[in-house]
Short mmCIF file of C-alpha atoms in Angstrom, two decimals:
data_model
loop_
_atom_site.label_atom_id
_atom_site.label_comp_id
_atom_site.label_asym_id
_atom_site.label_seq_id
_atom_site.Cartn_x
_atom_site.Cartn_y
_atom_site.Cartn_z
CA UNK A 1 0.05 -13.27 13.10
CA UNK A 2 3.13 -11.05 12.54
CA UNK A 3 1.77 -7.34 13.68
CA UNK A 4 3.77 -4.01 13.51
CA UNK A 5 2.27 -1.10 15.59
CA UNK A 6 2.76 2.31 14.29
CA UNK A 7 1.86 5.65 15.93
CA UNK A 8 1.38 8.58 13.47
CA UNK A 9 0.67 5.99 10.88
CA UNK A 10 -1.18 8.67 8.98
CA UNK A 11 1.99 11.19 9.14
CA UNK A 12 5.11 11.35 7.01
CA UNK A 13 7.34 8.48 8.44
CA UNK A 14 4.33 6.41 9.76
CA UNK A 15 2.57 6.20 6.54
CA UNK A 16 5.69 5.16 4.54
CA UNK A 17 6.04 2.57 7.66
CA UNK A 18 2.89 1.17 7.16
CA UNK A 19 3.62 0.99 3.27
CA UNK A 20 6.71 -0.83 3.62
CA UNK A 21 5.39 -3.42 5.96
CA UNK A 22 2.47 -3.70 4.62
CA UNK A 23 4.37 -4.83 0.97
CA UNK A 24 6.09 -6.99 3.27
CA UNK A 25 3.22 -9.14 3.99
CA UNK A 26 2.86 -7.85 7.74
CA UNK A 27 -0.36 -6.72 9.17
CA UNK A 28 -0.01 -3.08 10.72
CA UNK A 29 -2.26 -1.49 13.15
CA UNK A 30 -2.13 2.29 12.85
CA UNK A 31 -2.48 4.67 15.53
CA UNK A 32 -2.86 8.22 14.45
CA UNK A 33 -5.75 10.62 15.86
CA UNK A 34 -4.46 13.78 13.17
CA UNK A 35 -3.20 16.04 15.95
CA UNK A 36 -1.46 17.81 13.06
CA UNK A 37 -4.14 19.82 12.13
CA UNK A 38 -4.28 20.69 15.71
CA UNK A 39 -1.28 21.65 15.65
CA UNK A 40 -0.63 23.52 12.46
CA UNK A 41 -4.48 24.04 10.92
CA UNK A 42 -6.93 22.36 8.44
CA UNK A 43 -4.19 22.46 5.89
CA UNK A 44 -2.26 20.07 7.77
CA UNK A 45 -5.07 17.45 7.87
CA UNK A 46 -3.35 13.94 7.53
CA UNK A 47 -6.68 12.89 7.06
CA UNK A 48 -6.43 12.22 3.24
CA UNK A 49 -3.03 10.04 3.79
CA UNK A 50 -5.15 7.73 6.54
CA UNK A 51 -8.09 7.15 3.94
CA UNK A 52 -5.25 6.27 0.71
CA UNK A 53 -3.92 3.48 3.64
CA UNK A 54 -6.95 1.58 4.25
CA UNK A 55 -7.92 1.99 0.33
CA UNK A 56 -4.98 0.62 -0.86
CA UNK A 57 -4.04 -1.97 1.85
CA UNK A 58 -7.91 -3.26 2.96
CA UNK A 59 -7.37 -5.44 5.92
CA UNK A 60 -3.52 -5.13 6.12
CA UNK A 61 -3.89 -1.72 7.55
CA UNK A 62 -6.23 -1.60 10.71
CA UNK A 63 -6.41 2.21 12.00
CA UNK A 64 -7.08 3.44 15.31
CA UNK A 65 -8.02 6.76 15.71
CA UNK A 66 -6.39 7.00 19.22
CA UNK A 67 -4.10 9.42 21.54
CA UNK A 68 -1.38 7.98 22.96
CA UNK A 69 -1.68 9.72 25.78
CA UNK A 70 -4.79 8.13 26.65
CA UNK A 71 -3.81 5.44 28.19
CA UNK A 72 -6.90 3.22 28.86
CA UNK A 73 -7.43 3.34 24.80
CA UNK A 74 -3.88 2.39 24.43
CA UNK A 75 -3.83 -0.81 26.94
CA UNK A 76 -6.79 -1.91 25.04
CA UNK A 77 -5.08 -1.95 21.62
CA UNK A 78 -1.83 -3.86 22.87
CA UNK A 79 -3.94 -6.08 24.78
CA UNK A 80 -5.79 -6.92 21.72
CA UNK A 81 -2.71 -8.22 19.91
CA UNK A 82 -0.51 -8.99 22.84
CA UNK A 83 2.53 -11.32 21.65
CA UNK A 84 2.07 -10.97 18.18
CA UNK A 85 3.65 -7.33 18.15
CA UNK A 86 6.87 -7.94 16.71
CA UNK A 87 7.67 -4.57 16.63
CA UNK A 88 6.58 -1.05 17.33
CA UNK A 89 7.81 2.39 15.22
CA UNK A 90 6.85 5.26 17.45
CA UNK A 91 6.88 8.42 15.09
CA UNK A 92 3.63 10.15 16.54
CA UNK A 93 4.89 13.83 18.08
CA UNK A 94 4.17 17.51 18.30
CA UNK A 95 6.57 18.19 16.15
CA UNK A 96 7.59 21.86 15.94
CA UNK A 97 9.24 23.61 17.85
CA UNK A 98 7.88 27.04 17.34
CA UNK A 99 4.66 25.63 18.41
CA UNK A 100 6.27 23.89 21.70
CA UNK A 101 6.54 27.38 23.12
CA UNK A 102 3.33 28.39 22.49
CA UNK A 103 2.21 25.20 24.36
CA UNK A 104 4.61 23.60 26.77
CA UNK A 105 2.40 21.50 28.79
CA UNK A 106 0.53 19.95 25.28
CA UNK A 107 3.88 19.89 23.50
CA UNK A 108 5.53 17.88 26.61
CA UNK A 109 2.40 15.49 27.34
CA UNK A 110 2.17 14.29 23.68
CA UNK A 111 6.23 13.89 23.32
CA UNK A 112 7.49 12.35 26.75
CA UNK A 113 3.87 11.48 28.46
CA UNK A 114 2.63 9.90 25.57
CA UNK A 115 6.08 7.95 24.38
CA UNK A 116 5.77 6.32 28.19
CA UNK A 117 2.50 5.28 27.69
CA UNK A 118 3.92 2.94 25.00
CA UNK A 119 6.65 1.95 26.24
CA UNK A 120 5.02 1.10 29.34
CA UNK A 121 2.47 -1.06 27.57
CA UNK A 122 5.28 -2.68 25.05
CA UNK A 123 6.83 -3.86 28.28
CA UNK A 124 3.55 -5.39 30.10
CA UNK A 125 2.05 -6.58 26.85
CA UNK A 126 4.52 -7.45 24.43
CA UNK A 127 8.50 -7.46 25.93
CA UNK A 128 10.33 -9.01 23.37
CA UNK A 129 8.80 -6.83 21.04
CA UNK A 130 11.16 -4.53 19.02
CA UNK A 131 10.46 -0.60 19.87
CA UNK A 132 12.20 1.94 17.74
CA UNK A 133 11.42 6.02 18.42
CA UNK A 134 11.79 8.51 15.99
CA UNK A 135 13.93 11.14 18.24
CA UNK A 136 15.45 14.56 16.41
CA UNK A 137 18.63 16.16 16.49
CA UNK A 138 17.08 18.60 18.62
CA UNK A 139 17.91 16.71 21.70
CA UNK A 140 21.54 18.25 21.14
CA UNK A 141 20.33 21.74 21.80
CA UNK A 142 22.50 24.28 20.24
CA UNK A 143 25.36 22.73 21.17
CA UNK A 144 26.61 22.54 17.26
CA UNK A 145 26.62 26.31 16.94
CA UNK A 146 30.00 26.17 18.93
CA UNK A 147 31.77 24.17 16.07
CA UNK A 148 34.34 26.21 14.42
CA UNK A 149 32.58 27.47 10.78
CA UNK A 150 33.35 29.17 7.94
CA UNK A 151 31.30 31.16 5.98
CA UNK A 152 30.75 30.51 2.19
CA UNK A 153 29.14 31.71 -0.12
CA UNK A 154 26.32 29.83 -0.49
CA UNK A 155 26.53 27.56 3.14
CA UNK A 156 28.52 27.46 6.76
CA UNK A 157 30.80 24.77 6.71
CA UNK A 158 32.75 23.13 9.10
CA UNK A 159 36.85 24.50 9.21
CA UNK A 160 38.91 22.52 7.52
CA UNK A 161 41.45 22.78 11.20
CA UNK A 162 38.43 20.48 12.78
CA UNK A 163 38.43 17.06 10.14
CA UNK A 164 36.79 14.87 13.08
CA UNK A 165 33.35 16.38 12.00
CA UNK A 166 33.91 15.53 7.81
CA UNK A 167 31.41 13.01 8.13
CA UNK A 168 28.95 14.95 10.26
CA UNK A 169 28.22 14.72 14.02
CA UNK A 170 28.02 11.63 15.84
CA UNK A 171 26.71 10.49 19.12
CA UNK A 172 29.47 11.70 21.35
CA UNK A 173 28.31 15.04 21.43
CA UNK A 174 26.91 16.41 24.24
CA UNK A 175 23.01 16.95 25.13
CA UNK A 176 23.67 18.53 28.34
CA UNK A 177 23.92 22.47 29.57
CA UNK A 178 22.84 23.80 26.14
CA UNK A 179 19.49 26.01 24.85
CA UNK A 180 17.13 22.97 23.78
CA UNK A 181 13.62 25.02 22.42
CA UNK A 182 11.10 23.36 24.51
CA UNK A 183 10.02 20.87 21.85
CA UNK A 184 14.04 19.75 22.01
CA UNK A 185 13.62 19.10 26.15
CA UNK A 186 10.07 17.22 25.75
CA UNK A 187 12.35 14.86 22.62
CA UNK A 188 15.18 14.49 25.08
CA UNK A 189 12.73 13.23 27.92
CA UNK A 190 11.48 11.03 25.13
CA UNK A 191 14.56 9.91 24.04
CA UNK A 192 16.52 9.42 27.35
CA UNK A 193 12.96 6.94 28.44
CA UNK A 194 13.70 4.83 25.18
CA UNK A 195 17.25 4.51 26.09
CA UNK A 196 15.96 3.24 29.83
CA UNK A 197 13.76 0.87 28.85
CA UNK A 198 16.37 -0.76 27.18
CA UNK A 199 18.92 -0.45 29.35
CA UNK A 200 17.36 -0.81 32.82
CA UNK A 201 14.43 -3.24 31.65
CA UNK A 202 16.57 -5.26 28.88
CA UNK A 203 14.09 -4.30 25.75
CA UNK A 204 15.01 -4.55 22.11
CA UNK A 205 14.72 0.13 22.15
CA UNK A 206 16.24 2.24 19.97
CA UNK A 207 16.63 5.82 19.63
CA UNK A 208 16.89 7.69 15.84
CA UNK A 209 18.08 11.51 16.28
CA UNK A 210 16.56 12.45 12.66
CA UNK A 211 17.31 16.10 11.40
CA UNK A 212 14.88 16.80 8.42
CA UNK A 213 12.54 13.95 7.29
CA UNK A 214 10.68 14.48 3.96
CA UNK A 215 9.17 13.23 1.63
CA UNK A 216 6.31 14.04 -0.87
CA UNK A 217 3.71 12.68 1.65
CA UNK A 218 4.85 15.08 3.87
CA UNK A 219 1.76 17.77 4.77
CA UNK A 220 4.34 20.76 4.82
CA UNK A 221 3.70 23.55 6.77
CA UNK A 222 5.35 26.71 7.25
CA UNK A 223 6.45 25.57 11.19
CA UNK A 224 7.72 22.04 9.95
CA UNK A 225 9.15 20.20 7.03
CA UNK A 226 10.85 22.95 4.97
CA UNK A 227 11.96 21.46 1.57
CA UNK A 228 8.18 20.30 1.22
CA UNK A 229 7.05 23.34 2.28
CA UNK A 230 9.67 25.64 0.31
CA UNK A 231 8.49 23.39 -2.96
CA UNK A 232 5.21 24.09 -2.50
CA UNK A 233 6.02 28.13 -1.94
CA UNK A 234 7.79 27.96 -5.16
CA UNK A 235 5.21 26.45 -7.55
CA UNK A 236 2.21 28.68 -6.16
CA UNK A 237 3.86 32.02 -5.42
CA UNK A 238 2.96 32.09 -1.52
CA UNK A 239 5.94 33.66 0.31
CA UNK A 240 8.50 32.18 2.22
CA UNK A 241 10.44 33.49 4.83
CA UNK A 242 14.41 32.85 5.90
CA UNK A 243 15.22 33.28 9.49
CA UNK A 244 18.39 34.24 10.21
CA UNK A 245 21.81 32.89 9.75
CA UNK A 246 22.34 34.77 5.89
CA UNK A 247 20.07 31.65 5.08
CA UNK A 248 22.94 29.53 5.11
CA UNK A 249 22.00 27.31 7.79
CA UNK A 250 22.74 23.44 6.65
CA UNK A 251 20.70 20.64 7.13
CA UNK A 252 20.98 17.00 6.12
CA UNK A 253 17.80 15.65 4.90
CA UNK A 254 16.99 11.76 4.93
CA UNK A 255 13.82 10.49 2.91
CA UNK A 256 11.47 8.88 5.11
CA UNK A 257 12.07 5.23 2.54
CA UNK A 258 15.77 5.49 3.67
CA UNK A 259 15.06 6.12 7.15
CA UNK A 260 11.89 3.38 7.53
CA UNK A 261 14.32 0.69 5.46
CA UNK A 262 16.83 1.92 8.48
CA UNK A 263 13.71 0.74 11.22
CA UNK A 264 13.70 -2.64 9.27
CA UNK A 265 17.69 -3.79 9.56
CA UNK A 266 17.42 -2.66 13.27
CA UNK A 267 14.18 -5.04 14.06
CA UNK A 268 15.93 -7.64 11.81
CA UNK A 269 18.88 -7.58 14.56
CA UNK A 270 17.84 -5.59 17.66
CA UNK A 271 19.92 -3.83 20.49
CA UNK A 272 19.15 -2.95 23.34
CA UNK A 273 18.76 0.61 24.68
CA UNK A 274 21.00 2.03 21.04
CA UNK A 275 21.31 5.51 19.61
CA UNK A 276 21.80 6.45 16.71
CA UNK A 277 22.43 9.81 14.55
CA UNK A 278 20.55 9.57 11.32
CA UNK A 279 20.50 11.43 8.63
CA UNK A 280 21.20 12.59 4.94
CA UNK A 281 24.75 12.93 6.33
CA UNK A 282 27.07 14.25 3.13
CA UNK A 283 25.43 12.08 0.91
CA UNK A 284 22.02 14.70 1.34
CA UNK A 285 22.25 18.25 2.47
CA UNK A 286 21.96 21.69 1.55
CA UNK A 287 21.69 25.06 3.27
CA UNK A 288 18.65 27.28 2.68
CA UNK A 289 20.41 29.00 0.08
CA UNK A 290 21.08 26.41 -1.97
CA UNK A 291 17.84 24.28 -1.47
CA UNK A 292 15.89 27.80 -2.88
CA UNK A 293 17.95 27.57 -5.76
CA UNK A 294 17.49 23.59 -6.35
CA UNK A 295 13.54 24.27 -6.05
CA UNK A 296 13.73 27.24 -8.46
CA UNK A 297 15.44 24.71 -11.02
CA UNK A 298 13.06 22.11 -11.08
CA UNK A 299 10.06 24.47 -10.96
CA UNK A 300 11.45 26.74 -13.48
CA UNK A 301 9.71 29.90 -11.11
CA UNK A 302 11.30 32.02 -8.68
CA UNK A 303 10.68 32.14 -5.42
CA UNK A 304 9.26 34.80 -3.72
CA UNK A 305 10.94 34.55 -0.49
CA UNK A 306 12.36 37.20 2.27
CA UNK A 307 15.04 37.56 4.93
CA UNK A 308 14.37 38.37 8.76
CA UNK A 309 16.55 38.30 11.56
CA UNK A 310 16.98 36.89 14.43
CA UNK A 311 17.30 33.26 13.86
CA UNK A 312 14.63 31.03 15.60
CA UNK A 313 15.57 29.99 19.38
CA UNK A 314 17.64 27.07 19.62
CA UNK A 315 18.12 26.95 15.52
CA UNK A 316 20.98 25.20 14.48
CA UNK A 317 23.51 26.87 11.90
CA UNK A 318 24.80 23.44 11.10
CA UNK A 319 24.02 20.29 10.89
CA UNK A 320 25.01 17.30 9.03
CA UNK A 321 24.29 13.24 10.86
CA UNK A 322 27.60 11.04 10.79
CA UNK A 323 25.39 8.04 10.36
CA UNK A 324 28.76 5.70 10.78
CA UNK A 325 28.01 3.95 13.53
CA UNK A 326 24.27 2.96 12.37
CA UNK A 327 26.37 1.97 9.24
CA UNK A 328 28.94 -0.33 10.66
CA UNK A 329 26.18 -1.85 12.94
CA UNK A 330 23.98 -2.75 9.81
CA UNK A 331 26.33 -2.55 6.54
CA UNK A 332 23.60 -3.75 4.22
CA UNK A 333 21.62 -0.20 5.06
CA UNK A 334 23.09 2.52 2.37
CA UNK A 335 21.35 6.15 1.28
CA UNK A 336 19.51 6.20 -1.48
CA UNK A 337 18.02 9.80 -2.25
CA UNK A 338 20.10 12.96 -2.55
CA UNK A 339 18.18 16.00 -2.16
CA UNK A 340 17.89 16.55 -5.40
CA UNK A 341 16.39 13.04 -6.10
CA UNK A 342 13.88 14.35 -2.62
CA UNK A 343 12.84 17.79 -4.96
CA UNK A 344 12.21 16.59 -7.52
CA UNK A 345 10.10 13.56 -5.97
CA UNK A 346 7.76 16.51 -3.75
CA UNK A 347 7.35 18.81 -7.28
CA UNK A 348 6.49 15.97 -9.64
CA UNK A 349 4.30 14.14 -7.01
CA UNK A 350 2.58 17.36 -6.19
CA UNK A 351 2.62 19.58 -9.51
CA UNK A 352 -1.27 18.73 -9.93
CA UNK A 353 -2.23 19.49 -6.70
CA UNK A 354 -0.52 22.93 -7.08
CA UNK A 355 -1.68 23.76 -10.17
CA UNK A 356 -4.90 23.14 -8.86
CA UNK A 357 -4.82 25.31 -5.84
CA UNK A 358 -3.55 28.57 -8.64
CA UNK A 359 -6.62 27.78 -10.65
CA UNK A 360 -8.61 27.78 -7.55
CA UNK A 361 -6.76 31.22 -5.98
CA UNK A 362 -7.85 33.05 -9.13
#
């Protein structure tokens, strides 16, 4: 038996790994005990995604409702399946963070505590298993806001005097002596373990520094996933709020498909101990400006939306993934989903559900 573990199974990038696996005749075993509506409230339930897995996969999808931090419940599950794990996609995470700070100790035990728990039981259950860890550009700090950028009018860009950053940033930069957030230090503490276990215990690990997944799975909430969240503003008149930066801050955004199909060509040929920056890169990006104005298209409403200073702590003003080096490791990966293509997905996807909750409101 050919099984694929995934943590947060119920979540954005977990449930569109179990779907692709799943279609690829693997069994997956889920783990996912909806800390997200611990985290961000009822609304954020992933509850509904977990029950459309086992309806539409039946035995394929075997869920655990488990904390990874728990680490007796965890043994048990890798000791059930032992060498048949062929690989594991780690996307379970507190995920904000805005809520980091109002939590450090939670916010660290669930990002770095909980990621060694896994690792630790990949290597005494299953070592030649593949392990790949959805990490965040986070781990960079604020390091970016010292590039040299112009403003626009819609967007900060990167000076045309600095061309080494057309594609985006790569791995080279630095993730040392900058402002993190909290939820950045308990990623990098994460991310630097994954690296270790590759390097110092020879495992098949790799590290993706994602900016902004999405997808129309996505549960958006107003601390995380802002293009599903923004969308969702738009079509039922709730208000949204910019922080800071003339709400031109730029952010690539990668659909979880792309980034899932980018999980798949690693397992197909594993390194060991690898990081990569991924990404919409230029191919998918927008600033806050622009993606308002993109929503506001496609839903044919305005948004109601406001401006507030300062910028949140640790926010970057710009940031675009030069995916390059993931690219000349695996050619046969490419983009597929602009954000436009990612919009428009979320608002026709969701346009019942919204419609719904404006009948309901009135």
């Amino acid at each position: 038996m050919n099984i694929i573990i995934v943590t947060g199974s119920a979540g954005l990038i977990g449930s569109e790994a179990v779907q692709f696996f799943c279609d690829k005749g693997y069994t997956v075993v889920g783990i996912d005990n909806n800390m997200r509506q611990v985290f961000f409230s009822a609304d954020a339930s992933t509850k509904w995604n977990r029950d459309r897995l086992l309806q539409c996969y039946g035995d394929r999808y075997i869920h655990h409702n488990a904390d990874i931090r728990d680490q007796e419940v965890i043994s048990n599950i890798f000791k059930t399946y032992n060498q048949d794990i062929r690989l594991i996609i780690h996307t379970a995470a507190q995920p904000s963070h805005d809520w980091a700070a109002k939590d450090p100790s939670i916010d660290f035990s669930v990002n770095a505590n909980g990621t060694l728990v896994l690792l630790e039981n990949t290597r005494q259950s299953c070592p030649n298993a593949v392990f790949t860890f959805c990490s965040t550009n986070k781990v960079y700090g604020d390091t970016p806001n010292n590039l040299p950028l112009v403003e626009q009018e819609l967007r900060w860009e990167i000076a045309e005097t600095h061309s080494y950053y057309d594609r985006g940033i790569d791995e080279s930069m630095s993730i040392d002596q900058f402002k993190h957030s909290l939820f950045g230090a308990s990623k990098v503490a994460a991310d630097i373990l994954v690296q270790e276990y590759g390097r110092y215990f020879g495992m098949r690990t790799a590290v993706f520094r994602g900016g902004c997944l999405t997808d129309p799975s996505h549960s958006g909430m107003k601390l995380h996933d802002f293009l599903s969240y923004l969308m969702g503003c738009t079509m039922t008149g709730q208000p949204y709020q910019v922080f800071g930066y003339k709400g031109k801050q730029v952010r690539d955004n990668i659909h979880s498909f792309d980034l899932v199909n980018a999980f798949y060509h690693f397992y197909q040929n594993p390194c060991r101990g690898e990081v990569y920056n991924i990404g919409g890169s230029r191919f998918s990006n927008c600033s806050m400006l622009e993606a308002i104005q993109y929503c506001e298209a496609i839903a044919d409403k305005k948004l109601n939306w406001s401006y507030a200073e300062p910028n949140r702590i640790g926010d970057h003003i710009w940031w675009i993934s030069d995916v390059q080096k993931f690219k000349d490791h695996y050619p046969d990966w490419n983009l597929t989903y602009t954000v436009k293509d990612i919009l428009e997905e979320i608002f026709t996807t969701n346009i019942g559900r919204w419609c719904q909750d404006m009948v309901l409101s009135h």
